[in-house]
XYZ file of C-alpha atoms in Angstrom:
412
model
C 62.494 11.273 236.221
C 61.364 8.176 234.129
C 59.551 9.358 230.775
C 57.434 7.581 228.079
C 60.969 8.070 226.144
C 62.841 6.186 228.604
C 60.012 3.366 228.191
C 60.664 3.048 224.752
C 64.412 3.718 224.872
C 64.601 6.382 222.292
C 65.986 9.999 222.572
C 63.311 12.982 222.663
C 64.076 14.261 219.100
C 63.151 10.465 217.764
C 61.277 10.595 214.544
C 57.909 8.849 214.155
C 59.277 5.934 212.243
C 61.800 5.146 215.071
C 59.120 5.791 217.583
C 56.873 2.771 215.766
C 60.186 0.570 215.259
C 61.085 1.003 219.313
C 57.188 0.573 219.735
C 57.234 -3.140 218.117
C 60.407 -4.153 219.683
C 59.177 -3.280 223.124
C 55.586 -4.722 222.777
C 57.212 -7.900 222.176
C 59.819 -7.862 224.822
C 57.059 -7.090 227.752
C 53.988 -9.014 226.321
C 52.340 -10.939 228.943
C 52.360 -14.125 226.942
C 56.155 -13.792 226.302
C 56.503 -13.759 230.113
C 56.510 -9.918 230.161
C 54.781 -7.740 233.268
C 50.955 -6.149 232.709
C 52.187 -2.897 234.049
C 55.062 -2.549 231.615
C 53.113 -3.842 228.722
C 50.416 -1.071 229.490
C 52.867 1.825 229.670
C 54.573 0.581 226.327
C 51.287 0.958 224.735
C 50.361 4.378 226.306
C 53.710 5.561 225.587
C 53.173 4.775 221.707
C 49.760 6.198 222.120
C 51.167 9.841 223.285
C 54.413 10.154 221.131
C 52.834 8.893 217.917
C 50.274 11.400 218.148
C 51.907 15.246 217.298
C 49.586 17.156 219.146
C 49.626 15.140 222.187
C 53.705 14.585 222.069
C 54.035 18.459 221.857
C 51.786 18.814 225.091
C 53.710 15.790 226.747
C 57.045 17.615 225.893
C 55.837 20.678 227.440
C 54.652 18.766 230.599
C 58.291 17.125 230.828
C 59.803 20.425 230.954
C 57.545 22.010 233.569
C 57.861 18.577 235.619
C 61.680 18.825 235.596
C 61.702 22.792 236.357
C 59.220 22.116 239.389
C 61.768 19.500 240.522
C 64.641 21.625 240.190
C 62.999 24.611 241.558
C 61.720 23.019 244.704
C 65.270 21.343 245.307
C 66.652 25.046 245.200
C 63.794 26.959 247.156
C 64.430 24.202 250.027
C 68.607 24.828 249.693
C 68.228 28.865 249.316
C 65.658 29.048 252.235
C 68.324 27.098 254.527
C 70.952 29.075 253.057
C 69.204 32.499 253.722
C 68.054 31.208 257.449
C 72.321 31.117 257.997
C 73.241 34.168 256.442
C 70.262 36.805 256.833
C 68.265 37.523 259.968
C 65.577 39.446 258.614
C 62.818 37.127 258.435
C 60.472 39.950 256.260
C 63.357 39.891 253.570
C 63.750 36.158 253.424
C 59.898 35.548 252.979
C 60.064 38.236 249.992
C 63.164 36.196 248.493
C 61.301 32.746 248.579
C 57.922 34.418 247.409
C 59.892 36.095 244.371
C 61.453 32.908 243.559
C 58.337 30.698 243.921
C 56.720 33.254 241.232
C 56.519 31.538 237.501
C 57.437 34.690 235.972
C 60.759 34.977 238.069
C 61.712 31.044 237.284
C 64.183 32.206 234.701
C 66.573 33.131 237.825
C 67.625 29.360 238.335
C 65.983 27.169 235.695
C 69.237 26.912 233.558
C 71.081 25.767 236.909
C 73.066 22.640 237.556
C 70.880 20.146 239.579
C 73.710 20.291 242.530
C 72.776 23.324 244.643
C 75.929 25.258 246.025
C 76.446 28.190 247.994
C 77.991 29.987 245.481
C 75.251 29.670 242.930
C 72.641 30.425 245.732
C 74.407 33.643 246.411
C 74.395 34.410 242.636
C 70.833 33.713 242.375
C 69.937 35.851 245.887
C 71.821 38.811 244.322
C 69.633 38.857 241.104
C 66.564 38.504 243.365
C 67.880 41.396 245.182
C 68.282 43.885 242.178
C 64.257 43.464 241.525
C 63.368 43.679 245.458
C 65.128 46.847 245.937
C 62.952 48.457 243.020
C 59.640 46.847 244.544
C 60.479 47.473 248.355
C 62.390 50.544 248.593
C 62.053 50.272 252.463
C 64.211 47.158 252.610
C 67.109 48.924 250.385
C 69.784 48.780 253.324
C 68.779 45.466 254.314
C 69.050 44.198 250.676
C 72.546 46.040 250.317
C 73.608 44.032 253.483
C 72.734 40.700 252.249
C 74.275 41.417 248.963
C 77.155 42.339 250.549
C 77.428 38.709 252.163
C 76.760 37.185 248.757
C 79.580 39.156 247.532
C 82.122 37.892 250.203
C 80.748 34.148 249.715
C 81.605 34.309 246.068
C 84.764 36.164 246.512
C 86.171 33.699 248.926
C 85.222 30.549 246.573
C 87.492 32.082 244.004
C 90.308 30.325 243.665
C 93.459 32.165 244.776
C 96.198 33.137 242.194
C 98.822 34.312 244.425
C 101.703 31.748 245.399
C 104.387 32.636 248.360
C 108.115 32.829 247.285
C 108.265 29.605 249.302
C 106.216 27.724 247.377
C 107.882 29.074 244.293
C 111.450 27.771 245.314
C 110.118 24.318 246.193
C 108.963 24.086 242.634
C 112.690 23.635 241.702
C 113.263 20.559 244.070
C 110.085 19.032 243.552
C 109.911 19.223 239.624
C 113.564 17.202 239.343
C 112.612 14.816 242.061
C 109.103 13.742 240.437
C 111.463 13.177 237.066
C 113.629 10.909 238.863
C 110.832 8.799 240.309
C 109.045 8.497 237.187
C 112.344 7.114 235.688
C 112.735 4.611 238.789
C 108.959 3.608 238.091
C 109.504 3.171 234.385
C 112.589 0.761 235.007
C 110.602 -1.451 237.562
C 107.667 -1.616 235.254
C 110.044 -2.794 232.118
C 111.516 -5.377 234.245
C 108.347 -6.507 235.480
C 106.850 -6.878 232.206
C 109.641 -9.404 231.312
C 108.429 -11.598 234.377
C 105.035 -11.921 233.542
C 103.936 -15.644 232.846
C 101.372 -17.117 230.724
C 98.739 -16.965 233.590
C 98.411 -13.456 234.499
C 100.396 -13.713 237.402
C 103.735 -12.006 237.983
C 106.449 -14.341 239.589
C 108.826 -12.548 242.369
C 112.235 -13.916 243.468
C 110.844 -15.733 246.359
C 108.662 -17.912 243.385
C 105.543 -16.922 245.208
C 102.613 -16.194 243.086
C 100.838 -12.204 243.379
C 97.801 -11.878 241.791
C 97.747 -8.907 239.206
C 95.713 -6.167 239.574
C 93.891 -7.279 236.397
C 92.682 -10.608 238.015
C 90.159 -10.118 240.675
C 89.486 -12.696 243.551
C 86.142 -15.143 242.524
C 84.535 -14.029 245.663
C 84.691 -10.167 244.792
C 83.000 -10.929 241.286
C 80.279 -12.928 242.685
C 79.499 -10.146 245.417
C 79.617 -7.726 242.729
C 77.391 -9.639 240.589
C 74.745 -9.946 243.318
C 74.986 -6.470 244.309
C 74.054 -5.443 240.618
C 71.188 -8.006 240.868
C 69.721 -6.776 244.067
C 69.924 -3.086 242.690
C 68.406 -3.984 239.250
C 65.527 -5.408 241.429
C 65.079 -2.451 243.603
C 64.937 -0.456 240.433
C 62.424 -2.631 238.663
C 60.371 -2.857 241.821
C 60.391 0.959 242.208
C 59.908 1.475 238.468
C 56.736 -0.730 238.640
C 55.205 1.261 241.533
C 55.900 4.626 239.791
C 54.308 3.781 236.371
C 50.690 3.573 237.372
C 50.915 7.065 238.766
C 53.004 8.307 235.618
C 50.031 7.129 233.273
C 47.256 8.674 235.436
C 49.353 11.945 235.266
C 49.666 11.696 231.430
C 45.869 11.150 230.846
C 45.519 14.323 232.697
C 47.597 16.580 230.232
C 44.682 17.817 228.362
C 42.732 18.375 231.342
C 45.105 20.172 232.703
C 46.428 22.443 230.208
C 42.597 23.460 229.104
C 40.882 22.967 232.092
C 37.360 25.095 232.947
C 37.934 27.630 235.840
C 35.504 27.226 239.125
C 34.361 30.459 240.279
C 34.353 30.625 244.198
C 32.934 33.450 246.210
C 34.493 34.496 249.783
C 33.042 32.088 252.035
C 32.624 29.064 249.812
C 33.985 25.695 251.106
C 35.832 24.377 248.218
C 36.432 21.110 249.856
C 33.283 20.327 251.592
C 32.757 16.989 249.942
C 35.954 15.933 251.919
C 35.731 18.232 255.113
C 32.018 19.224 254.914
C 30.902 22.683 255.465
C 32.640 22.942 258.859
C 32.537 21.896 262.516
C 30.380 24.521 264.649
C 29.416 25.257 268.372
C 26.812 27.317 268.301
C 27.477 28.378 271.916
C 30.505 29.643 271.246
C 31.383 33.220 270.695
C 34.972 32.572 269.459
C 35.949 34.179 266.141
C 38.585 34.373 263.575
C 38.790 37.265 261.262
C 41.173 36.761 258.340
C 42.081 39.578 256.045
C 43.673 38.409 252.483
C 45.996 41.282 251.169
C 47.614 39.071 248.869
C 47.334 39.389 245.221
C 46.481 35.759 245.013
C 43.139 33.985 246.009
C 43.346 31.911 249.421
C 42.128 28.550 250.721
C 42.281 28.460 254.583
C 42.010 25.265 256.661
C 41.624 25.571 259.964
C 43.196 22.578 261.872
C 43.176 21.366 265.380
C 45.396 18.968 267.035
C 45.679 15.582 265.091
C 44.985 17.241 262.127
C 41.475 17.528 262.035
C 40.223 20.131 259.580
C 37.554 22.428 261.524
C 36.957 24.752 258.703
C 38.004 25.087 255.218
C 37.092 28.478 253.570
C 37.908 30.433 250.091
C 38.927 34.063 250.247
C 39.462 36.142 247.248
C 42.480 38.674 246.969
C 41.301 41.766 248.983
C 38.417 40.240 250.700
C 37.948 39.919 254.519
C 36.145 36.898 255.764
C 35.004 36.255 259.674
C 34.989 32.612 260.844
C 32.263 32.407 263.785
C 30.947 29.797 266.281
C 34.602 28.131 266.390
C 34.664 24.929 268.825
C 36.686 25.357 272.108
C 39.635 23.861 270.788
C 43.355 25.111 269.996
C 44.110 25.455 266.098
C 46.914 26.410 263.707
C 45.799 27.610 260.109
C 47.363 26.075 256.804
C 46.870 28.302 253.674
C 46.994 27.785 249.842
C 47.365 30.676 247.216
C 47.377 30.816 243.676
C 44.972 31.720 240.729
C 42.721 29.786 238.555
C 40.731 26.872 240.340
C 40.482 23.847 238.568
C 37.834 21.228 240.326
C 39.401 18.183 238.609
C 43.029 18.890 239.490
C 44.583 16.039 241.296
C 46.730 16.862 244.390
C 49.765 15.110 244.647
C 49.333 11.518 245.786
C 46.217 12.561 247.591
C 42.750 11.502 246.470
C 41.362 15.345 247.243
C 40.372 16.887 243.801
C 40.464 20.570 243.391
C 43.295 23.220 243.594
C 44.929 26.438 241.841
C 46.891 26.063 238.598
C 48.802 29.081 238.716
C 51.311 30.893 241.137
C 50.684 28.192 243.709
C 52.295 28.070 247.121
C 51.435 26.505 250.775
C 52.279 27.637 254.261
C 51.113 27.236 257.922
C 51.321 28.842 261.240
C 53.354 27.087 263.893
C 51.955 25.473 267.231
C 54.337 27.743 269.235
C 51.777 30.436 268.052
C 48.746 28.455 268.519
C 45.045 29.881 268.085
C 43.381 28.812 271.609
C 39.600 29.061 271.372
C 38.901 27.826 274.686
C 36.700 30.434 276.415
C 38.473 31.815 279.835
C 35.669 31.722 282.719
C 35.369 34.852 284.442
C 33.232 35.674 287.722
C 30.114 35.678 285.635
C 30.130 34.370 282.466
C 33.110 33.196 280.020
C 35.423 35.098 277.599
C 35.784 34.213 274.523
C 38.939 34.568 272.292
C 38.860 36.796 268.798
C 41.877 36.860 266.586
C 42.693 38.685 263.402
C 44.876 37.308 260.872
C 46.226 38.770 257.738
C 47.089 36.699 254.954
C 50.148 38.400 253.642
C 53.654 39.373 254.875
C 53.622 41.875 257.319
C 56.477 43.784 258.502
C 57.296 43.311 262.361
C 54.136 40.986 262.333
C 53.571 38.835 265.572
C 52.757 35.787 263.711
C 55.268 33.164 262.191
C 54.518 31.083 259.383
C 56.703 28.498 257.297
C 56.405 27.019 253.826
C 55.295 23.636 253.356
C 54.770 21.042 250.641
C 51.424 20.254 248.767
C 51.434 16.510 250.530
C 51.648 18.591 254.180
C 48.678 20.855 253.214
C 46.541 18.112 252.687
C 47.823 15.577 255.465
């Protein structure tokens, strides 16, 4: 992730004098009148504006740490979820572990880890989670112990083996002298080879033919390498310019995000009515969908038909129940956003939609294999309209499967 420190080519602990010196140098380099790029020029000025202000710099540093943690956490969440799917058959326990890891309060579990996910570290993370989950979910104690045992086996198998059989020990006494002899022969060849080296950087052999030394690379190879480097730099520059406008927009929202004014919604309100309206209704339809929010977080539910057409968008407070009525004759899935603290000015990902939760945010959706069909069934004398009840919470042995999705998938 490129930051304003990268733009000015300074360290994160740079002093005010170093920031000013770097700014003066950079602003000349990228100035449009000197052949520079307008976007780069604007970003250099924005970088100095933020980093030269102690209060803004402090907030920006916090923002960087949170971004880096979010990126690292998303990477690990995806890896751990795939890992759990392979080693654990209990879907309810998998859901609890992932929810546990998504909580801001539990980010300590993996925020200091190496950026490269591995099965060994994933197993250690899961073991830490299981210690807390056994206390909060005693009914899953047996499943937790089974998964803990699997994690222990993975960790033990990955440890380097210290035992060496006798056959390998005997081979040592043969291999070591042999290596010494080979090294002695190579040394002699090297000494005689140096004596035959001529002034052109080539080595003459007994047949007077020229052999190019390793220090002299063919010309075509150098040209190709230079061209590859130029193409790489061009790709990085294009990508860099595309990302700078987004970065500047995000930084302008730092104060707003940290000091937002919470919007209070009530169950049944439509938080995205500006974009989706209040919903689509069929007054002749008796189809209903009852939503029970037993989660500890508030929720926004999108009822989506095929083609990602949003039929309804509704806010449901934690602990409340809401009933959707007069649903059109379509097949649907539901997407759910959970969280706390609604900020009406929050910009969602790269989407133009504004408004969202600020804390403990997660997204999920049901699968099309568990479609909600609101198409009435014709009987002898009338129509039979379907009704459903969905609990927005992890339910043991529940008959409805859901999956975690990204913020981008929720709004697409």
